[in-house]
Coordinates of C-alpha atoms in Angstrom, one line a residue:
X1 CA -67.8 282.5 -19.6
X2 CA -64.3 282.6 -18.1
X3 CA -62.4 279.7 -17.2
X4 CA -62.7 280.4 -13.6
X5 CA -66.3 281.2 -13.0
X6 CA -69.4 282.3 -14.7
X7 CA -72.7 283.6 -12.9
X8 CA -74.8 280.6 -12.0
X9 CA -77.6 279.9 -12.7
X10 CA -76.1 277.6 -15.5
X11 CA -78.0 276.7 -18.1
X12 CA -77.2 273.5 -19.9
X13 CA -78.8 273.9 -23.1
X14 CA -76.4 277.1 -23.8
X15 CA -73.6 275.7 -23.1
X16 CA -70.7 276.1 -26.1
X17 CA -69.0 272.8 -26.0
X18 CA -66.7 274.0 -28.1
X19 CA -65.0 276.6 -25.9
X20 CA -65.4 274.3 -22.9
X21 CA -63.6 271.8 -24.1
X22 CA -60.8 273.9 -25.5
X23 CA -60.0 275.4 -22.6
X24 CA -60.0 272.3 -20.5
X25 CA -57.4 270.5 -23.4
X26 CA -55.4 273.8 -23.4
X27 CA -54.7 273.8 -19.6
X28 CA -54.2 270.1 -19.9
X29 CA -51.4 271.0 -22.6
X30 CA -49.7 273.4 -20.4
X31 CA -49.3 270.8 -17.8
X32 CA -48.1 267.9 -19.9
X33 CA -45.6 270.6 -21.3
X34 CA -44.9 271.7 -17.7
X35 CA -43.7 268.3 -16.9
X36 CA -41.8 267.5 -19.6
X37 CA -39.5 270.4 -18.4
X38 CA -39.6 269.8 -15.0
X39 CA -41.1 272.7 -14.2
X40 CA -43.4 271.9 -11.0
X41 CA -44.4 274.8 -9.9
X42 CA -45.8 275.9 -12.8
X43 CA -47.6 272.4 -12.9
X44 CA -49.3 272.9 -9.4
X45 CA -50.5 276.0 -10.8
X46 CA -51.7 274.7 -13.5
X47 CA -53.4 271.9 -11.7
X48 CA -54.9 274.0 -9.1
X49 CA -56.6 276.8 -12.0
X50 CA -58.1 273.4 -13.5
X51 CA -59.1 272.4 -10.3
X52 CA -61.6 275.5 -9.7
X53 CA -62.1 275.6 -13.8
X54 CA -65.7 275.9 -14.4
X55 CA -65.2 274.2 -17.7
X56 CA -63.9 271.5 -16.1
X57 CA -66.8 271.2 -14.1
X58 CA -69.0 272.0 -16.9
X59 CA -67.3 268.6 -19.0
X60 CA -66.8 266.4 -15.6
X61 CA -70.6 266.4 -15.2
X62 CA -71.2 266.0 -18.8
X63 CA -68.9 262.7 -18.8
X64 CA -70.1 261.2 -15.5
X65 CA -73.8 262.0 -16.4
X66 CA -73.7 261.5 -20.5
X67 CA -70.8 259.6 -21.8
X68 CA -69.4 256.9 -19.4
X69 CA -70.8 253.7 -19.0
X70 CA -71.7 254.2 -15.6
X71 CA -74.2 257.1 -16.2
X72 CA -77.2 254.8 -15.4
X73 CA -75.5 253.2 -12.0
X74 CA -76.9 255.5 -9.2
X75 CA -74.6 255.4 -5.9
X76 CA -76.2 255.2 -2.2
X77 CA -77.7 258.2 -2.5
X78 CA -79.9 257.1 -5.5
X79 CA -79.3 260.2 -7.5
X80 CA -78.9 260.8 -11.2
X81 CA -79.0 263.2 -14.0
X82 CA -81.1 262.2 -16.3
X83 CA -82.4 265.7 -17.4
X84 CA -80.4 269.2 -18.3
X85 CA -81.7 270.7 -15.8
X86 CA -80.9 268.4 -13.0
X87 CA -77.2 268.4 -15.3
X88 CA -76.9 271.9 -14.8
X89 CA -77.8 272.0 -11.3
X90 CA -75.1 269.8 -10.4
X91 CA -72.3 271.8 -12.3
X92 CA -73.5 274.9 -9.8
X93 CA -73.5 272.7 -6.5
X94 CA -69.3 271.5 -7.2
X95 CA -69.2 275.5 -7.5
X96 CA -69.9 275.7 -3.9
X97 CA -69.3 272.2 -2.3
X98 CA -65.9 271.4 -1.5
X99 CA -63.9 268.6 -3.1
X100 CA -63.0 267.0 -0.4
X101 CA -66.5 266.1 0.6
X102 CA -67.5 262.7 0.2
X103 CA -70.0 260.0 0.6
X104 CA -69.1 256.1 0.9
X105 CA -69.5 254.0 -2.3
X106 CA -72.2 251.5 -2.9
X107 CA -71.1 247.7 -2.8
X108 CA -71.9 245.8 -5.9
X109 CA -70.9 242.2 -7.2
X110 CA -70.6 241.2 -10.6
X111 CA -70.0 237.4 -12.1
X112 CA -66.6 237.1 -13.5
X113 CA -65.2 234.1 -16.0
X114 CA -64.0 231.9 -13.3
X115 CA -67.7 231.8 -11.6
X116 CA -66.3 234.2 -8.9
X117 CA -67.8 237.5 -8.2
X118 CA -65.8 241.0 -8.8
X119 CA -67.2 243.4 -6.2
X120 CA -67.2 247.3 -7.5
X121 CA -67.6 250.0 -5.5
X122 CA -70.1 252.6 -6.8
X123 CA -69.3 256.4 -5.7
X124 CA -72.4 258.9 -5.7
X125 CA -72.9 260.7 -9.3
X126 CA -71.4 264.2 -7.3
X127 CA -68.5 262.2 -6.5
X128 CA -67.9 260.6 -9.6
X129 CA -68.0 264.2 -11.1
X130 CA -65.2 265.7 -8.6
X131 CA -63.2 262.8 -9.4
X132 CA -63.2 263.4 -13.0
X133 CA -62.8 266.9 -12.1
X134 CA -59.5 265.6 -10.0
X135 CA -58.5 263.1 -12.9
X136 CA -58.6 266.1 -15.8
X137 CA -55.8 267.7 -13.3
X138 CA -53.7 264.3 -12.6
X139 CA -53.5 263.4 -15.7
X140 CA -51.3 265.3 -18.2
X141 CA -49.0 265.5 -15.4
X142 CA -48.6 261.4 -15.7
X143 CA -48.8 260.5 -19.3
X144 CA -45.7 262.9 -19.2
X145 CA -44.4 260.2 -17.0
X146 CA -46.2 256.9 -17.9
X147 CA -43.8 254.4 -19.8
X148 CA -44.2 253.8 -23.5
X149 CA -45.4 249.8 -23.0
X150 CA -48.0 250.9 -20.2
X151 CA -51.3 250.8 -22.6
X152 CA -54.4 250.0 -20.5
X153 CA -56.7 252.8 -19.3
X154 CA -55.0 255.9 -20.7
X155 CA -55.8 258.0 -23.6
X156 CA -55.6 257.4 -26.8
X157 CA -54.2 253.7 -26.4
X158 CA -56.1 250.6 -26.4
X159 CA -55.8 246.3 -26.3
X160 CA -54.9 246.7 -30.1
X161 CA -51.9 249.2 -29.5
X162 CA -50.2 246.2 -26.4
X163 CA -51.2 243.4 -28.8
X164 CA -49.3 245.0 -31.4
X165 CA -46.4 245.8 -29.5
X166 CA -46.4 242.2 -28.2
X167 CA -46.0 241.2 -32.0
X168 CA -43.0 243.0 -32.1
X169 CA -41.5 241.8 -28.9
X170 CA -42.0 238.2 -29.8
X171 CA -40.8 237.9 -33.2
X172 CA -38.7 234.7 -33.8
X173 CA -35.9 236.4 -34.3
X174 CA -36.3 238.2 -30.7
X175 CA -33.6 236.5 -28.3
X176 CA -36.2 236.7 -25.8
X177 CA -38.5 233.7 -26.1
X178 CA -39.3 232.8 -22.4
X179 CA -42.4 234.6 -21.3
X180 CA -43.6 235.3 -17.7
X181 CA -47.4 235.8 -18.0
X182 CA -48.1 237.6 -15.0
X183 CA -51.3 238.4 -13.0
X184 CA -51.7 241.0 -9.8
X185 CA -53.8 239.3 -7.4
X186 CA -57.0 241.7 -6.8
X187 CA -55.2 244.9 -7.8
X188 CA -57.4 247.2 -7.5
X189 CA -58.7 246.2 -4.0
X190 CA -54.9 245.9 -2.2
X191 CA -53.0 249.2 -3.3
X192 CA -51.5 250.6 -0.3
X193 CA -53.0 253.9 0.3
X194 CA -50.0 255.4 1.9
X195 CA -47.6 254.4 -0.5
X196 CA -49.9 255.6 -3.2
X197 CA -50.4 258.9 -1.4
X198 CA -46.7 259.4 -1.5
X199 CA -46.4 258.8 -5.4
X200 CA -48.8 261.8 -6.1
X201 CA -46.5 264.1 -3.9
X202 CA -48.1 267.6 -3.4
X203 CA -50.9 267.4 -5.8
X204 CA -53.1 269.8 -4.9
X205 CA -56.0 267.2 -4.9
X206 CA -54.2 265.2 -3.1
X207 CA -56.7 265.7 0.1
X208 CA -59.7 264.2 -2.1
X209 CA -58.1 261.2 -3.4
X210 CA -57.2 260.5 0.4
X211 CA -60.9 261.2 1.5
X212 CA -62.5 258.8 -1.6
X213 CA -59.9 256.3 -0.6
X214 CA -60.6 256.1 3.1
X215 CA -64.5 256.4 2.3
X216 CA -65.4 253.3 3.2
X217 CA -68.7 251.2 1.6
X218 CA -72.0 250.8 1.7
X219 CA -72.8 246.5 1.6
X220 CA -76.4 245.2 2.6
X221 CA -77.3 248.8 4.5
X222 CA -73.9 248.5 6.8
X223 CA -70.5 250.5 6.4
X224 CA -67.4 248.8 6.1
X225 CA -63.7 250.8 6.4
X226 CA -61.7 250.5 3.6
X227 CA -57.8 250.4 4.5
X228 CA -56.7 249.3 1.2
X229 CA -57.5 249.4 -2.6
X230 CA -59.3 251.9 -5.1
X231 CA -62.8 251.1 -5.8
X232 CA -63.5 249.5 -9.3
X233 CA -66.5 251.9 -10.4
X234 CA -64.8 255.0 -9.2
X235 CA -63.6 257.4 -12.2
X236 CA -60.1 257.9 -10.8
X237 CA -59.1 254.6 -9.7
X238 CA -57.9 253.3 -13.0
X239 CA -55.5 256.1 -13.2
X240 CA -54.7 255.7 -9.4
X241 CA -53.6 252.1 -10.2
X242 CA -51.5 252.9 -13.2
X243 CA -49.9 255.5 -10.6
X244 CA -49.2 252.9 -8.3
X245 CA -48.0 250.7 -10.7
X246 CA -45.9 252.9 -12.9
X247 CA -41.8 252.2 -12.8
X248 CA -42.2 248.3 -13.2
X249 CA -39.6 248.4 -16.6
X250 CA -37.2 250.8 -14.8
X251 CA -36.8 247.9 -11.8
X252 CA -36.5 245.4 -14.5
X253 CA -33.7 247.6 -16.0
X254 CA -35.3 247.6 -19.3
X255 CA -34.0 250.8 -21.3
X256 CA -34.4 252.2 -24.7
X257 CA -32.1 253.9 -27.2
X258 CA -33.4 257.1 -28.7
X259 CA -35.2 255.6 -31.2
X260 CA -37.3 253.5 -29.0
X261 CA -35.4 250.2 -29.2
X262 CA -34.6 248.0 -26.5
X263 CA -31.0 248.5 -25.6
X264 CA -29.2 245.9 -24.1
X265 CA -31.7 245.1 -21.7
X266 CA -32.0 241.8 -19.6
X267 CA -36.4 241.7 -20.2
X268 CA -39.1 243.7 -22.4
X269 CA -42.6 243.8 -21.3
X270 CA -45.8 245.0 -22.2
X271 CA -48.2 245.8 -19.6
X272 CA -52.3 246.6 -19.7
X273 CA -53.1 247.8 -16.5
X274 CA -52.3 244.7 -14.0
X275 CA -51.7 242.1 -16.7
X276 CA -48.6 242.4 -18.0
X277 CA -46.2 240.2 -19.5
X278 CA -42.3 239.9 -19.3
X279 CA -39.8 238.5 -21.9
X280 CA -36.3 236.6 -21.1
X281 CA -33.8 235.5 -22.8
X282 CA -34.1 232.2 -20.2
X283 CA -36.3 229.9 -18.0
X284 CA -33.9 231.2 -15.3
X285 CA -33.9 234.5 -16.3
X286 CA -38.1 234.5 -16.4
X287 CA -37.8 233.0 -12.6
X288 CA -35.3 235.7 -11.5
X289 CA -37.7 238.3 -12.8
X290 CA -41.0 236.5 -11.2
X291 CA -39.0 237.6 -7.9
X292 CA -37.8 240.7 -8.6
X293 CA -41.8 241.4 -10.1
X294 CA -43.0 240.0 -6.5
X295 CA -40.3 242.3 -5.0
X296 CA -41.3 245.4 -6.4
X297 CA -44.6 245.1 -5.7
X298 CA -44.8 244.0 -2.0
X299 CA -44.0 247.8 -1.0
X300 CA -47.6 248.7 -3.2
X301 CA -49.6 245.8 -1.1
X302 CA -49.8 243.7 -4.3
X303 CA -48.4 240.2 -4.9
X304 CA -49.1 237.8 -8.1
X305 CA -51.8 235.6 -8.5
X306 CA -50.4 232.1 -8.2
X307 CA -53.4 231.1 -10.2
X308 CA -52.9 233.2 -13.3
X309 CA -49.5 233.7 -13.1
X310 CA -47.2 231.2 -15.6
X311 CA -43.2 230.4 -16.8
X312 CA -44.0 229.8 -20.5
X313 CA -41.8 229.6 -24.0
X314 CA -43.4 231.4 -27.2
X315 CA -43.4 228.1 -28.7
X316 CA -46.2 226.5 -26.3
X317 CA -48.0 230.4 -26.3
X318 CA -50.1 231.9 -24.1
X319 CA -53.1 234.2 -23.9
X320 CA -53.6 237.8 -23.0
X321 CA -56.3 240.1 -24.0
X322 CA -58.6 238.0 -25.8
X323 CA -55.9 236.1 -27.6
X324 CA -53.3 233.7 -28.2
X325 CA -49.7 234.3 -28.8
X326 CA -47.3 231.8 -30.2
X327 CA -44.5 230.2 -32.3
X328 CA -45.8 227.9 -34.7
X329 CA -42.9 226.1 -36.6
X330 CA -42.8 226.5 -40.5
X331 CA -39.0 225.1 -41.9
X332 CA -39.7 225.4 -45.2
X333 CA -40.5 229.0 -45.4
X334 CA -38.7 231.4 -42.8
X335 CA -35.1 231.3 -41.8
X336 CA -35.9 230.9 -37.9
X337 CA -37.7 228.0 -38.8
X338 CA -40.4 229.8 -36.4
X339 CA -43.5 231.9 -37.5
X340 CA -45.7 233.8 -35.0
X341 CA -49.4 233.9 -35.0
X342 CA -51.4 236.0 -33.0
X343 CA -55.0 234.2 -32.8
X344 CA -58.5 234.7 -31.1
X345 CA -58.6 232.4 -27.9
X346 CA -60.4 229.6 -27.5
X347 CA -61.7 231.1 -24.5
X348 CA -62.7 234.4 -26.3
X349 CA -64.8 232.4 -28.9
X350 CA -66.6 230.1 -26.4
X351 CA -67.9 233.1 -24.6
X352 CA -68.8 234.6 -28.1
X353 CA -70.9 231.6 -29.7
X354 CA -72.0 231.2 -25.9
X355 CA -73.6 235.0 -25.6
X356 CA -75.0 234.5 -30.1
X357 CA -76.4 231.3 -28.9
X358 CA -78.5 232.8 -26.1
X359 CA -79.5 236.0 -28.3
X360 CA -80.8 233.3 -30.9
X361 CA -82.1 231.3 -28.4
X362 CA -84.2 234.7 -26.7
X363 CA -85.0 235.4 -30.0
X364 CA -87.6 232.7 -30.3
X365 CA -91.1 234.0 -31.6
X366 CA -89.8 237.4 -32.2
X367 CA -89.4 238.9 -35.5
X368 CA -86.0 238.0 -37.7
X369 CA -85.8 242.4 -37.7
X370 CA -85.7 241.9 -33.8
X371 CA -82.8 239.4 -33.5
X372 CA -80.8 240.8 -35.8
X373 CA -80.3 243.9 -35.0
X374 CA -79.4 242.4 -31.4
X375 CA -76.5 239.9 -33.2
X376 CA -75.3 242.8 -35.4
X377 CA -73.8 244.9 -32.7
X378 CA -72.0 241.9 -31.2
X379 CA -70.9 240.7 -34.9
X380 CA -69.4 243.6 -35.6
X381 CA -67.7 244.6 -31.8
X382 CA -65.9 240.8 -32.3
X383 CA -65.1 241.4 -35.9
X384 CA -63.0 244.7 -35.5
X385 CA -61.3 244.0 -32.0
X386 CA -60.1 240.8 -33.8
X387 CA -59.7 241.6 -37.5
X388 CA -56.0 243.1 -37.1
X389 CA -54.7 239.6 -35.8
X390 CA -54.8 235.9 -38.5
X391 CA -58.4 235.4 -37.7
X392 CA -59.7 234.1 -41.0
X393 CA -60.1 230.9 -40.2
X394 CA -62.1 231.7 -37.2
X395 CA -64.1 234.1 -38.9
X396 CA -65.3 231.4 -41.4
X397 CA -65.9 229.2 -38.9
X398 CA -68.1 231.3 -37.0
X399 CA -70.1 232.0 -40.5
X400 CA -70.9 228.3 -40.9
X401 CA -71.8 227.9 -37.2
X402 CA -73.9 230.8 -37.7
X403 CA -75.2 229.7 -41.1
X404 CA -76.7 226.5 -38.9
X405 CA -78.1 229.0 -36.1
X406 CA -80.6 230.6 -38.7
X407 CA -81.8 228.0 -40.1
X408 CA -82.5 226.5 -36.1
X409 CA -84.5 229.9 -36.2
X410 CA -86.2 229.3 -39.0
X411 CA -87.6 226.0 -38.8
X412 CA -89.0 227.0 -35.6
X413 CA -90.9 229.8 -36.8
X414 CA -92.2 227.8 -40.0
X415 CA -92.4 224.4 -39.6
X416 CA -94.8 224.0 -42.6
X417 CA -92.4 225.8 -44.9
X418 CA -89.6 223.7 -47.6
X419 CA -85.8 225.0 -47.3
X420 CA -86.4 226.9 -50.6
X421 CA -89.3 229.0 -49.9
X422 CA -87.3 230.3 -46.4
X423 CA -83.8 230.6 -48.7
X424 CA -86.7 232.5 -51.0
X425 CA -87.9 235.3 -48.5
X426 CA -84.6 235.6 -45.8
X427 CA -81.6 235.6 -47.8
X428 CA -80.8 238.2 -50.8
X429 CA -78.6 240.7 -52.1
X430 CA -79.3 243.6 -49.4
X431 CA -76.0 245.0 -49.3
X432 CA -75.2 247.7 -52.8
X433 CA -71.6 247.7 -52.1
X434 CA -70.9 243.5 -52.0
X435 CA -74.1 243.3 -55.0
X436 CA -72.3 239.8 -55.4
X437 CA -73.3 238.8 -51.8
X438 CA -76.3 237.0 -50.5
X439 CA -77.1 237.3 -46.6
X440 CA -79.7 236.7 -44.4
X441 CA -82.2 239.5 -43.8
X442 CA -85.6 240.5 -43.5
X443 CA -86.7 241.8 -46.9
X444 CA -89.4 244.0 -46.0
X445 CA -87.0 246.4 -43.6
X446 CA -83.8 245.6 -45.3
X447 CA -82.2 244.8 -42.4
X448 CA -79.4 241.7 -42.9
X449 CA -77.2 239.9 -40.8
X450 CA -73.5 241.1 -40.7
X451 CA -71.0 238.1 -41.4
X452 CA -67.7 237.7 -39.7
X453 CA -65.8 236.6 -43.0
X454 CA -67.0 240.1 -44.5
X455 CA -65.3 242.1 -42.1
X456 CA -61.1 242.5 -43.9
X457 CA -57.9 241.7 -42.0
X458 CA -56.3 244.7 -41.1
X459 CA -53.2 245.3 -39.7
X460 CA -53.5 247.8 -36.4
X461 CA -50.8 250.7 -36.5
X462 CA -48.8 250.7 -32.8
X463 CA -49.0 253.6 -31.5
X464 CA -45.8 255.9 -31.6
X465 CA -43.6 255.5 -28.2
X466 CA -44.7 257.6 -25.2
X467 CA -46.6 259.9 -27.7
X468 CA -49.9 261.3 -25.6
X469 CA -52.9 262.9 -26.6
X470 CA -52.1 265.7 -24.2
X471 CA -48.9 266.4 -25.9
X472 CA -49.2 270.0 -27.9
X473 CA -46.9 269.3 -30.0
X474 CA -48.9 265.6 -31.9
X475 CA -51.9 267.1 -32.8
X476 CA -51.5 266.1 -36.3
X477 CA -50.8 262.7 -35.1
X478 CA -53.6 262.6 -32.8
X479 CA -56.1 263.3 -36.0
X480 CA -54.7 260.8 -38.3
X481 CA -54.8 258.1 -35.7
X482 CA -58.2 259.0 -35.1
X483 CA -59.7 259.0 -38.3
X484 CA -58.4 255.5 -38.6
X485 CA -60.9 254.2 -36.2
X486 CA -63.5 254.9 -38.7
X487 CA -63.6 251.8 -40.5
X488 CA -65.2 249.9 -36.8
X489 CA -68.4 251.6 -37.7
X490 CA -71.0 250.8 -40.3
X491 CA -70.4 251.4 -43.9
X492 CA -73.5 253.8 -44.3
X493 CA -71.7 256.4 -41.9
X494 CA -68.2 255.9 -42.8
X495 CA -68.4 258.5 -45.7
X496 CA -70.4 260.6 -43.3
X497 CA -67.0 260.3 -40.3
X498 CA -64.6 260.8 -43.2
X499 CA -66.5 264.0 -44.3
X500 CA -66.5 265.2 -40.6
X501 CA -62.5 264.2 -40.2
X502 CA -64.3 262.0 -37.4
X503 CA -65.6 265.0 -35.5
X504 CA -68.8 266.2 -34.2
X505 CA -69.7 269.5 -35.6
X506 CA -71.4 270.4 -32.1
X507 CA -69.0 270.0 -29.5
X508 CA -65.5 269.6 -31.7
X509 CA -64.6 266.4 -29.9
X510 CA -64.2 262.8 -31.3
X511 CA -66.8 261.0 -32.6
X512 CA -65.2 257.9 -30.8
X513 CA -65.7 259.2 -27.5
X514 CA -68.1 256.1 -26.4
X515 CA -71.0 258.5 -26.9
X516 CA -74.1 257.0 -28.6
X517 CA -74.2 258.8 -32.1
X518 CA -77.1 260.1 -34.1
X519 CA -77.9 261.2 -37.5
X520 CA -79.3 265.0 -37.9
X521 CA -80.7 266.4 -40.9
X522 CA -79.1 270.0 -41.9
X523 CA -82.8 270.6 -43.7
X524 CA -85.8 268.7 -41.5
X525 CA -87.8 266.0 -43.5
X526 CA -90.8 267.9 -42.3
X527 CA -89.2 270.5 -44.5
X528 CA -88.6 268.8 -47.4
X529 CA -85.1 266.9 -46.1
X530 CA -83.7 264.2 -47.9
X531 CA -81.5 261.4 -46.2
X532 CA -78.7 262.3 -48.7
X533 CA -75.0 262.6 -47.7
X534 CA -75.2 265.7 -48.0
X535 CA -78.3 266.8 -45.8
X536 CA -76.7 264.2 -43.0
X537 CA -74.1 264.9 -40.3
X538 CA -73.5 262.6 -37.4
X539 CA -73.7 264.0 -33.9
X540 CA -73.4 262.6 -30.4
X541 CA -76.5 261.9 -28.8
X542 CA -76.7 264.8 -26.6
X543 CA -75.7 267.1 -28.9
X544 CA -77.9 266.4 -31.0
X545 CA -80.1 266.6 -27.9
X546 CA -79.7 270.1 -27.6
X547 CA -79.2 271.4 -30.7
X548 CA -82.9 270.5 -31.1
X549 CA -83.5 271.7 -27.5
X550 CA -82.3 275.3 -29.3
X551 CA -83.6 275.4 -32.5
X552 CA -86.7 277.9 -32.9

């Protein structure tokens, strides 16, 4: 295989991951690098050789068809690629079709908090594919760029990574204690195409991303034009809108010293994709910088939402990401008098006990096995987004809430039964490493209910200034960070991740990658395998897929 063609017909189950996605990461290296220096020539050839990479079109199907969320979602045309062959197929067709071709995306609405719905736009599973294709090419030539508080939708960053830099930000002893919690009014579906057009200069995919954008959609079997906005659903818009909204610090005049401090700068900010914040040193100043925010972005087609958008102090708090940011005064035991917590919403824990009630509640009749392994993954998703933040006390009283939940459950399934004989065959000692802890569990399986109170506070580690995956020279970095993430999984594989520096053995790349994972045995039981640590590796699902698909 070369990076620039191979002999189709391509076969899928031969493919070595490995080399693909080497070669993708080290053209993506080269044009980070070529940024940095300002070298953009070299970056446009760059971009264009990993434009017509046939490992990038061997991983762009592989992501759109195997890994993102989306793989299920068909677009108007109905088609997806559910089987290796049909996988492989695909990769040949991008060979010859070319990327400016385009179909219109399919209209979908789905609820949002307020009641409202959020209409996505749903490209065809080819298109989705070129736009990663696009995106693999667009990329390292922004996070080169991006600003060092821009953390939503790029790689290698995440809600924990703005949350922590918000704790920094608004310490008490910050002179910066007026916030201006700041909302774009339906971001995605009012960028100006033009003005975005002009931000990605002569990209040599720029043609595409002007095609996808004028593309138009598919609602109730008629067309409708689309003149501004990215599609929510489309692969590319998310990096199209941090495009588009990328310089918002340098129009504040916010500037750092070498060492990534603010330097005498009239706001900070921290931004996640369109909800950002802004810190001032005064009511007034907050106000000036609402304007100069609405300002900036009337030349992108964007204004604030009047609704979500707010003048605040730290010491009344506000929310963002799930949580709830504010002073909270202590005299006694700091010299500011001040102290700020960083808490799960009230909002965010409504919606939780709202989605464990009904999964209790759809649980009726079915066996205790059943329903927890249905609250599990939802104990444990809440736990570690929330467990870096003070979220004790919330933890706890989610436990006792839930501690009344089971035994709702289990007078309805045995009415006839005394409190002690269902404490007698649901709750024991079923995990080895907390032998001092009793949960609730089915006995026969094993299976036990994970509790929020179990799950440690732990502090999240902010992620070093503008430092990007597709940076060469962090690689190191980029490993340690990584293994971090492996205490969010399940204590049974833990030891497993450590062991495999949390990589899979198959393709090289993260375990973390949102990729379903699976165990494999080195020896098969039906040869005699144990389920020892040592006869276990975890793989993704597909590679696991077809490392069976090419054993003898």
């Amino acid at each position: 295989m070369t990076v620039n063609g191979l002999s189709p017909p391509t076969d899928w189950n031969q493919v070595n991951w490995h080399q693909v996605n080497r070669r993708v990461k080290n053209l993506r290296y080269r044009i980070f690098r070529a940024t940095r220096e300002g070298d953009y020539k070299r970056v446009r050839s760059l971009q264009k050789l990993l434009l017509r990479s046939y490992a990038n079109r061997l991983l762009s199907v592989r992501r759109v068809s195997q890994v993102n969320a989306g793989k299920t979602t068909a677009g108007i045309d109905k088609v997806l690629l559910k089987t290796p062959r049909q996988r492989a197929q695909m990769v040949d067709a991008l060979g010859e079709i070319p990327l400016w071709q385009c179909q219109p995306t399919r209209r979908i609405y789905i609820p949002k908090a307020n009641g409202k719905q959020r209409p996505l736009g749903i490209p065809t599973i080819a298109d989705r594919a070129r736009q990663a294709m696009v995106k693999a090419a667009l990329e390292p030539e922004w996070e080169a760029q991006f600003e060092s508080t821009s953390y939503g939708f790029r790689p290698g960053r995440s809600c924990h990574d703005a949350l922590a830099k918000l704790f920094t930000v608004c310490s008490p002893h910050r002179t910066k204690p007026w916030v201006l919690d700041a909302d774009i009014k339906g971001c995605f579906d009012h960028i100006n195409h033009d003005f975005l057009l002009d931000k990605l200069g002569t990209f040599p995919g720029r043609t595409p991303i002007a095609r996808w954008l004028k593309a138009g959609y598919m609602d109730q079997q008629s067309w409708f034009s689309t003149e501004a906005g990215t599609p929510q659903g489309g692969v590319i818009s998310p990096l199209l809108a941090n495009i588009a909204l990328h310089g918002l610090e340098t129009a504040l005049g916010v500037r750092y010293d070498g060492l990534g401090r603010l330097k005498r700068s009239p706001y900070a900010m921290v931004r996640y994709a369109d909800d950002f914040v802004v810190f001032a040193s005064s009511q007034q100043a907050a106000q000036t910088a609402h304007e100069e925010v609405q300002a900036w972005l009337s030349p992108r087609g964007l204004s604030l939402s009047q609704e979500k958008t707010q003048i605040v102090h730290l010491r009344e708090g506000f929310d963002f990401l799930g949580c709830h940011i504010r002073h909270y005064p202590v005299p006694k035991t700091s010299r500011t008098g001040w102290k700020l917590l960083i808490t799960p919403s009230r909002e965010a824990v409504a919606t939780l006990r709202a989605k464990l009630k009904s999964t209790w509640q759809l649980g009726t009749g079915h066996s205790v096995r059943t329903i927890i392994r249905s609250l599990n993954p939802l104990i444990r998703g809440w736990a570690n987004y929330y467990r870096p933040w003070v979220s004790s006390a919330v933890f706890r009283d989610l436990d006792r809430w839930m501690a009344t939940r089971q035994w709702r459950y289990l007078k309805r399934q045995h009415p006839n039964h005394s409190k002690g004989w269902c404490f007698q065959h649901y709750w024991g000692r079923f995990n080895p490493q907390r032998p001092e802890s009793t949960y609730f569990g089915d006995k026969a399986s094993g299976v036990y209910l994970q509790q929020f109170t179990k799950f440690s506070i732990e502090r999240h580690i902010l992620v070093k200034g503008k430092a990007s995956p597709d940076d060469p020279s962090l690689k190191a970095y980029w490993q340690k960070r990584r293994t971090k993430q492996i205490k969010q999984h399940m204590p049974s594989r833990q030891r497993i991740m450590r062991k495999q520096q949390g990589l899979c053995p198959i393709c090289g790349e993260s375990l973390f990658s949102g990729e379903s994972l699976e165990l494999h045995h080195r020896l098969p039981k039906a040869k005699g395998g144990k389920n020892t640590y040592d006869n276990l590796v975890l793989l993704h699902l597909f590679c696991h897929q077809q490392l069976h698909a090419c054993s003898p």
